[in-house]
PDB file of C-alpha atoms and ligand atoms in Angstrom:
ATOM      1  CA  MET D   4      18.995  32.167  16.644  1.00  0.00           C
ATOM      2  CA  ARG D   5      18.787  30.965  13.100  1.00  0.00           C
ATOM      3  CA  PHE D   6      21.814  28.775  13.666  1.00  0.00           C
ATOM      4  CA  ASN D   7      20.203  27.269  16.756  1.00  0.00           C
ATOM      5  CA  MET D   8      17.089  26.361  14.800  1.00  0.00           C
ATOM      6  CA  VAL D   9      19.145  24.549  12.180  1.00  0.00           C
ATOM      7  CA  ALA D  10      21.146  22.756  14.871  1.00  0.00           C
ATOM      8  CA  LEU D  11      17.900  21.696  16.514  1.00  0.00           C
ATOM      9  CA  MET D  12      16.471  20.390  13.273  1.00  0.00           C
ATOM     10  CA  LEU D  13      19.642  18.427  12.555  1.00  0.00           C
ATOM     11  CA  LEU D  14      19.433  16.959  16.025  1.00  0.00           C
ATOM     12  CA  ALA D  15      15.824  15.939  15.477  1.00  0.00           C
ATOM     13  CA  VAL D  16      16.670  14.228  12.191  1.00  0.00           C
ATOM     14  CA  ALA D  17      19.694  12.532  13.740  1.00  0.00           C
ATOM     15  CA  CYS D  18      17.483  11.072  16.455  1.00  0.00           C
ATOM     16  CA  VAL D  19      15.432   9.156  13.927  1.00  0.00           C
ATOM     17  CA  PRO D  20      17.327   5.942  13.254  1.00  0.00           C
ATOM     18  CA  GLY D  21      18.275   6.148   9.572  1.00  0.00           C
ATOM     19  CA  GLN D  22      16.997   8.045   6.551  1.00  0.00           C
ATOM     20  CA  ARG D  23      14.884   5.091   5.527  1.00  0.00           C
ATOM     21  CA  ASN D  24      12.677   5.714   8.492  1.00  0.00           C
ATOM     22  CA  VAL D  25      11.854   9.287   7.544  1.00  0.00           C
ATOM     23  CA  LYS D  26      10.988   8.118   4.045  1.00  0.00           C
ATOM     24  CA  PHE D  27       8.929   5.266   5.445  1.00  0.00           C
ATOM     25  CA  GLN D  28       6.897   7.662   7.587  1.00  0.00           C
ATOM     26  CA  GLN D  29       6.203   9.875   4.558  1.00  0.00           C
ATOM     27  CA  TYR D  30       5.128   6.951   2.398  1.00  0.00           C
ATOM     28  CA  TYR D  31       3.001   5.541   5.188  1.00  0.00           C
ATOM     29  CA  ALA D  32       1.207   8.822   5.943  1.00  0.00           C
ATOM     30  CA  GLU D  33       0.469   9.520   2.274  1.00  0.00           C
ATOM     31  CA  GLY D  34      -0.572   5.907   1.791  1.00  0.00           C
ATOM     32  CA  GLU D  35      -3.084   6.124   4.595  1.00  0.00           C
ATOM     33  CA  VAL D  36      -4.779   9.161   3.037  1.00  0.00           C
ATOM     34  CA  LEU D  37      -4.938   7.456  -0.361  1.00  0.00           C
ATOM     35  CA  TYR D  38      -6.243   4.248   1.196  1.00  0.00           C
ATOM     36  CA  GLN D  39      -9.089   6.063   2.948  1.00  0.00           C
ATOM     37  CA  GLN D  40      -9.931   7.796  -0.313  1.00  0.00           C
ATOM     38  CA  HIS D  41      -9.751   4.855  -2.723  1.00  0.00           C
ATOM     39  CA  CYS D  42      -9.946   1.553  -0.862  1.00  0.00           C
ATOM     40  CA  ALA D  43     -11.672   1.834   2.509  1.00  0.00           C
ATOM     41  CA  ASN D  44     -15.140   1.808   0.943  1.00  0.00           C
ATOM     42  CA  CYS D  45     -14.744  -1.852   0.155  1.00  0.00           C
ATOM     43  CA  HIS D  46     -11.915  -3.158   2.347  1.00  0.00           C
ATOM     44  CA  GLN D  47     -12.938  -0.981   5.341  1.00  0.00           C
ATOM     45  CA  ALA D  48     -10.795   1.472   7.300  1.00  0.00           C
ATOM     46  CA  ASP D  49      -9.481  -1.327   9.519  1.00  0.00           C
ATOM     47  CA  GLY D  50      -8.658  -3.601   6.556  1.00  0.00           C
ATOM     48  CA  SER D  51     -11.126  -6.244   7.706  1.00  0.00           C
ATOM     49  CA  GLY D  52     -12.993  -6.493   4.382  1.00  0.00           C
ATOM     50  CA  LEU D  53     -16.732  -7.052   4.094  1.00  0.00           C
ATOM     51  CA  GLY D  54     -18.190 -10.509   4.513  1.00  0.00           C
ATOM     52  CA  LYS D  55     -17.928 -12.685   1.400  1.00  0.00           C
ATOM     53  CA  LEU D  56     -17.868  -9.652  -0.883  1.00  0.00           C
ATOM     54  CA  TYR D  57     -14.571  -7.922  -0.161  1.00  0.00           C
ATOM     55  CA  PRO D  58     -11.556  -9.841   1.155  1.00  0.00           C
ATOM     56  CA  PRO D  59      -9.636  -8.603   4.191  1.00  0.00           C
ATOM     57  CA  LEU D  60      -6.259  -6.923   3.806  1.00  0.00           C
ATOM     58  CA  ALA D  61      -5.460  -7.307   7.494  1.00  0.00           C
ATOM     59  CA  LYS D  62      -3.342 -10.462   7.852  1.00  0.00           C
ATOM     60  CA  SER D  63      -4.248 -11.517   4.309  1.00  0.00           C
ATOM     61  CA  ASP D  64      -1.975 -14.366   3.164  1.00  0.00           C
ATOM     62  CA  PHE D  65      -2.444 -13.213  -0.434  1.00  0.00           C
ATOM     63  CA  LEU D  66      -1.216  -9.718   0.356  1.00  0.00           C
ATOM     64  CA  LEU D  67       1.649 -10.895   2.520  1.00  0.00           C
ATOM     65  CA  ASN D  68       2.950 -13.313  -0.119  1.00  0.00           C
ATOM     66  CA  ASP D  69       2.729 -11.533  -3.436  1.00  0.00           C
ATOM     67  CA  THR D  70       4.040  -7.998  -3.832  1.00  0.00           C
ATOM     68  CA  GLU D  71       3.812  -8.065  -7.644  1.00  0.00           C
ATOM     69  CA  ALA D  72       0.166  -9.114  -7.686  1.00  0.00           C
ATOM     70  CA  VAL D  73      -0.800  -6.481  -5.123  1.00  0.00           C
ATOM     71  CA  VAL D  74       0.950  -3.665  -6.998  1.00  0.00           C
ATOM     72  CA  CYS D  75      -0.613  -4.720 -10.307  1.00  0.00           C
ATOM     73  CA  LEU D  76      -4.166  -5.119  -9.020  1.00  0.00           C
ATOM     74  CA  ILE D  77      -4.178  -1.652  -7.464  1.00  0.00           C
ATOM     75  CA  LYS D  78      -3.562  -0.129 -10.888  1.00  0.00           C
ATOM     76  CA  TYR D  79      -5.227  -2.598 -13.239  1.00  0.00           C
ATOM     77  CA  GLY D  80      -7.862  -4.298 -11.085  1.00  0.00           C
ATOM     78  CA  VAL D  81      -8.426  -8.025 -10.795  1.00  0.00           C
ATOM     79  CA  ALA D  82     -11.175 -10.553 -11.519  1.00  0.00           C
ATOM     80  CA  GLY D  83     -11.833 -14.247 -11.106  1.00  0.00           C
ATOM     81  CA  GLU D  84     -11.624 -16.538  -8.118  1.00  0.00           C
ATOM     82  CA  MET D  85      -9.240 -15.512  -5.393  1.00  0.00           C
ATOM     83  CA  ASN D  86      -8.334 -17.441  -2.266  1.00  0.00           C
ATOM     84  CA  VAL D  87      -7.649 -15.250   0.757  1.00  0.00           C
ATOM     85  CA  ASN D  88      -6.956 -17.017   4.048  1.00  0.00           C
ATOM     86  CA  GLY D  89      -8.786 -20.098   2.806  1.00  0.00           C
ATOM     87  CA  VAL D  90     -11.938 -18.244   1.721  1.00  0.00           C
ATOM     88  CA  ILE D  91     -12.827 -17.981  -1.961  1.00  0.00           C
ATOM     89  CA  TYR D  92     -13.804 -14.530  -3.220  1.00  0.00           C
ATOM     90  CA  ASN D  93     -15.018 -13.903  -6.720  1.00  0.00           C
ATOM     91  CA  LYS D  94     -16.021 -10.387  -7.552  1.00  0.00           C
ATOM     92  CA  PRO D  95     -14.123  -8.067  -9.855  1.00  0.00           C
ATOM     93  CA  MET D  96     -12.136  -5.263  -8.235  1.00  0.00           C
ATOM     94  CA  PRO D  97     -11.834  -2.151 -10.419  1.00  0.00           C
ATOM     95  CA  GLY D  98      -8.316  -0.804 -10.893  1.00  0.00           C
ATOM     96  CA  ILE D  99      -7.328   2.841 -10.587  1.00  0.00           C
ATOM     97  CA  PRO D 100      -5.180   3.576 -13.656  1.00  0.00           C
ATOM     98  CA  THR D 101      -4.861   7.258 -12.745  1.00  0.00           C
ATOM     99  CA  LEU D 102      -2.718   6.556  -9.671  1.00  0.00           C
ATOM    100  CA  THR D 103       0.967   7.414 -10.105  1.00  0.00           C
ATOM    101  CA  ASP D 104       3.712   4.869  -9.414  1.00  0.00           C
ATOM    102  CA  LEU D 105       4.607   6.824  -6.270  1.00  0.00           C
ATOM    103  CA  GLU D 106       1.014   6.765  -5.014  1.00  0.00           C
ATOM    104  CA  ILE D 107       0.857   3.004  -5.555  1.00  0.00           C
ATOM    105  CA  ALA D 108       4.119   2.572  -3.633  1.00  0.00           C
ATOM    106  CA  GLU D 109       2.667   4.642  -0.795  1.00  0.00           C
ATOM    107  CA  ILE D 110      -0.567   2.632  -0.700  1.00  0.00           C
ATOM    108  CA  ALA D 111       1.386  -0.643  -0.782  1.00  0.00           C
ATOM    109  CA  THR D 112       3.644   0.556   2.039  1.00  0.00           C
ATOM    110  CA  TYR D 113       0.575   1.487   4.073  1.00  0.00           C
ATOM    111  CA  ILE D 114      -1.328  -1.778   3.623  1.00  0.00           C
ATOM    112  CA  PHE D 115       1.829  -3.892   4.087  1.00  0.00           C
ATOM    113  CA  ASN D 116       2.434  -2.280   7.477  1.00  0.00           C
ATOM    114  CA  SER D 117      -1.016  -1.799   9.002  1.00  0.00           C
ATOM    115  CA  TRP D 118      -3.490  -3.871  11.007  1.00  0.00           C
ATOM    116  CA  GLY D 119      -0.901  -6.380  12.183  1.00  0.00           C
ATOM    117  CA  ASN D 120       0.735  -6.697   8.745  1.00  0.00           C
ATOM    118  CA  SER D 121       4.476  -6.258   8.951  1.00  0.00           C
ATOM    119  CA  ARG D 122       6.516  -6.126   5.767  1.00  0.00           C
ATOM    120  CA  GLN D 123       9.199  -3.989   4.226  1.00  0.00           C
ATOM    121  CA  MET D 124       8.301  -0.650   2.634  1.00  0.00           C
ATOM    122  CA  VAL D 125       7.668  -0.613  -1.101  1.00  0.00           C
ATOM    123  CA  GLU D 126       9.619   2.082  -2.934  1.00  0.00           C
ATOM    124  CA  VAL D 127       8.626   3.767  -6.148  1.00  0.00           C
ATOM    125  CA  ASN D 128      11.674   2.344  -7.969  1.00  0.00           C
ATOM    126  CA  GLN D 129      10.407  -1.164  -7.147  1.00  0.00           C
ATOM    127  CA  VAL D 130       6.867  -0.385  -8.305  1.00  0.00           C
ATOM    128  CA  SER D 131       7.710   1.043 -11.742  1.00  0.00           C
ATOM    129  CA  PRO D 132       9.264  -2.131 -13.246  1.00  0.00           C
ATOM    130  CA  ILE D 133       6.468  -4.285 -11.762  1.00  0.00           C
ATOM    131  CA  LEU D 134       3.811  -2.085 -13.387  1.00  0.00           C
ATOM    132  CA  GLU D 135       5.755  -2.055 -16.617  1.00  0.00           C
ATOM    133  CA  ALA D 136       5.714  -5.864 -16.650  1.00  0.00           C
ATOM    134  CA  CYS D 137       2.025  -6.328 -15.804  1.00  0.00           C
ATOM    135  CA  SER D 138       0.880  -3.668 -18.284  1.00  0.00           C
ATOM    136  CA  LYS D 139       2.175  -6.038 -20.968  1.00  0.00           C
ATOM    137  CA  ALA D 140       0.545  -9.138 -19.512  1.00  0.00           C
ATOM    138  CA  PRO D 141      -2.387 -10.502 -21.551  1.00  0.00           C
TER     139      PRO D 141
HETATM  140  C1  HEC E 228     -15.277  -1.733  -5.311  1.00  0.00           C
HETATM  141  C2  HEC E 228     -14.666  -2.407  -4.181  1.00  0.00           C
HETATM  142  C3  HEC E 228     -13.170  -2.400  -4.068  1.00  0.00           C
HETATM  143  C4  HEC E 228     -12.315  -1.302  -4.003  1.00  0.00           C
HETATM  144  C5  HEC E 228     -12.673   0.173  -4.101  1.00  0.00           C
HETATM  145  C6  HEC E 228     -10.991  -1.844  -3.829  1.00  0.00           C
HETATM  146  N1  HEC E 228     -11.029  -3.200  -3.776  1.00  0.00           N
HETATM  147 FE1  HEC E 228      -9.455  -4.473  -3.450  1.00  0.00          FE
HETATM  148  N2  HEC E 228     -10.638  -6.067  -3.805  1.00  0.00           N
HETATM  149  C7  HEC E 228     -12.002  -6.026  -4.055  1.00  0.00           C
HETATM  150  C8  HEC E 228     -12.480  -7.354  -4.400  1.00  0.00           C
HETATM  151  C9  HEC E 228     -13.909  -7.728  -4.725  1.00  0.00           C
HETATM  152  C10 HEC E 228     -11.348  -8.202  -4.374  1.00  0.00           C
HETATM  153  C11 HEC E 228     -11.316  -9.711  -4.734  1.00  0.00           C
HETATM  154  C12 HEC E 228     -11.135  -9.835  -6.258  1.00  0.00           C
HETATM  155  C13 HEC E 228     -11.481 -11.204  -6.810  1.00  0.00           C
HETATM  156  O1  HEC E 228     -12.344 -11.875  -6.245  1.00  0.00           O
HETATM  157  O2  HEC E 228     -10.891 -11.567  -7.837  1.00  0.00           O
HETATM  158  C14 HEC E 228     -10.216  -7.364  -3.967  1.00  0.00           C
HETATM  159  C15 HEC E 228      -8.923  -7.836  -3.761  1.00  0.00           C
HETATM  160  C16 HEC E 228      -7.882  -7.079  -3.253  1.00  0.00           C
HETATM  161  C17 HEC E 228      -6.586  -7.586  -2.834  1.00  0.00           C
HETATM  162  C18 HEC E 228      -6.106  -9.037  -2.874  1.00  0.00           C
HETATM  163  C19 HEC E 228      -6.813  -9.893  -1.859  1.00  0.00           C
HETATM  164  C20 HEC E 228      -6.514  -9.594  -0.426  1.00  0.00           C
HETATM  165  O3  HEC E 228      -7.476  -9.455   0.350  1.00  0.00           O
HETATM  166  O4  HEC E 228      -5.329  -9.480  -0.046  1.00  0.00           O
HETATM  167  C21 HEC E 228      -5.860  -6.528  -2.410  1.00  0.00           C
HETATM  168  C22 HEC E 228      -4.437  -6.544  -1.881  1.00  0.00           C
HETATM  169  C23 HEC E 228      -6.674  -5.347  -2.587  1.00  0.00           C
HETATM  170  N3  HEC E 228      -7.893  -5.716  -3.092  1.00  0.00           N
HETATM  171  C24 HEC E 228      -6.271  -4.061  -2.301  1.00  0.00           C
HETATM  172  C25 HEC E 228      -7.003  -2.913  -2.610  1.00  0.00           C
HETATM  173  C26 HEC E 228      -6.485  -1.565  -2.513  1.00  0.00           C
HETATM  174  C27 HEC E 228      -5.105  -1.205  -2.000  1.00  0.00           C
HETATM  175  C28 HEC E 228      -7.481  -0.728  -2.933  1.00  0.00           C
HETATM  176  C29 HEC E 228      -7.405   0.758  -3.103  1.00  0.00           C
HETATM  177  C30 HEC E 228      -6.378   1.271  -3.991  1.00  0.00           C
HETATM  178  C31 HEC E 228      -8.628  -1.548  -3.269  1.00  0.00           C
HETATM  179  N4  HEC E 228      -8.293  -2.867  -3.081  1.00  0.00           N
HETATM  180  C32 HEC E 228      -9.852  -1.066  -3.696  1.00  0.00           C
HETATM  181  C33 HEC E 228     -12.790  -4.892  -3.976  1.00  0.00           C
HETATM  182  C34 HEC E 228     -12.338  -3.581  -3.927  1.00  0.00           C
END
């Protein structure tokens, strides 16, 4: 009985194409929870943003083009003029310095792969050196 359960679990894992996919699902699910908690207030649950105040994340050219900037602004915030899909936004976004590198990777994976966005997952070992670099930026 016990053996059968293990065999069944192995079969289930084998059916998912590649380990990366299991990891992706974990990152994505955690990222969604964190997004609802920390970001949806401003950027909305569907990533559409809010008028001229908060830029959209759904199909945002900014987000799709600049992984480093996205990772850094989640932790450290951002201010000044920002062009998103041809619209200028200019309102400071507060950072969340208490988020761990893993949590930031999960959030990035979620927003990069939701609402029509389609990018690679962002792993924690990619996030750590990026954060290290932008923590030293002026
Ligand atoms: C208090 C409101 C607020 C919260 C909360 C907030 N943001 Fe933002 N976000 C902004 C504003 C305002 C800007 C534009 C900043 C500027 O004009 O310089 C922005 C810009 C961005 C951008 C770059 C522009 C774009 O649309 O692609 C990304 C990516 C982003 N935020 C992601 C997030 C994520 C992820 C979270 C949660 C961890 C979050 N934001 C939480 C207000 C917010």
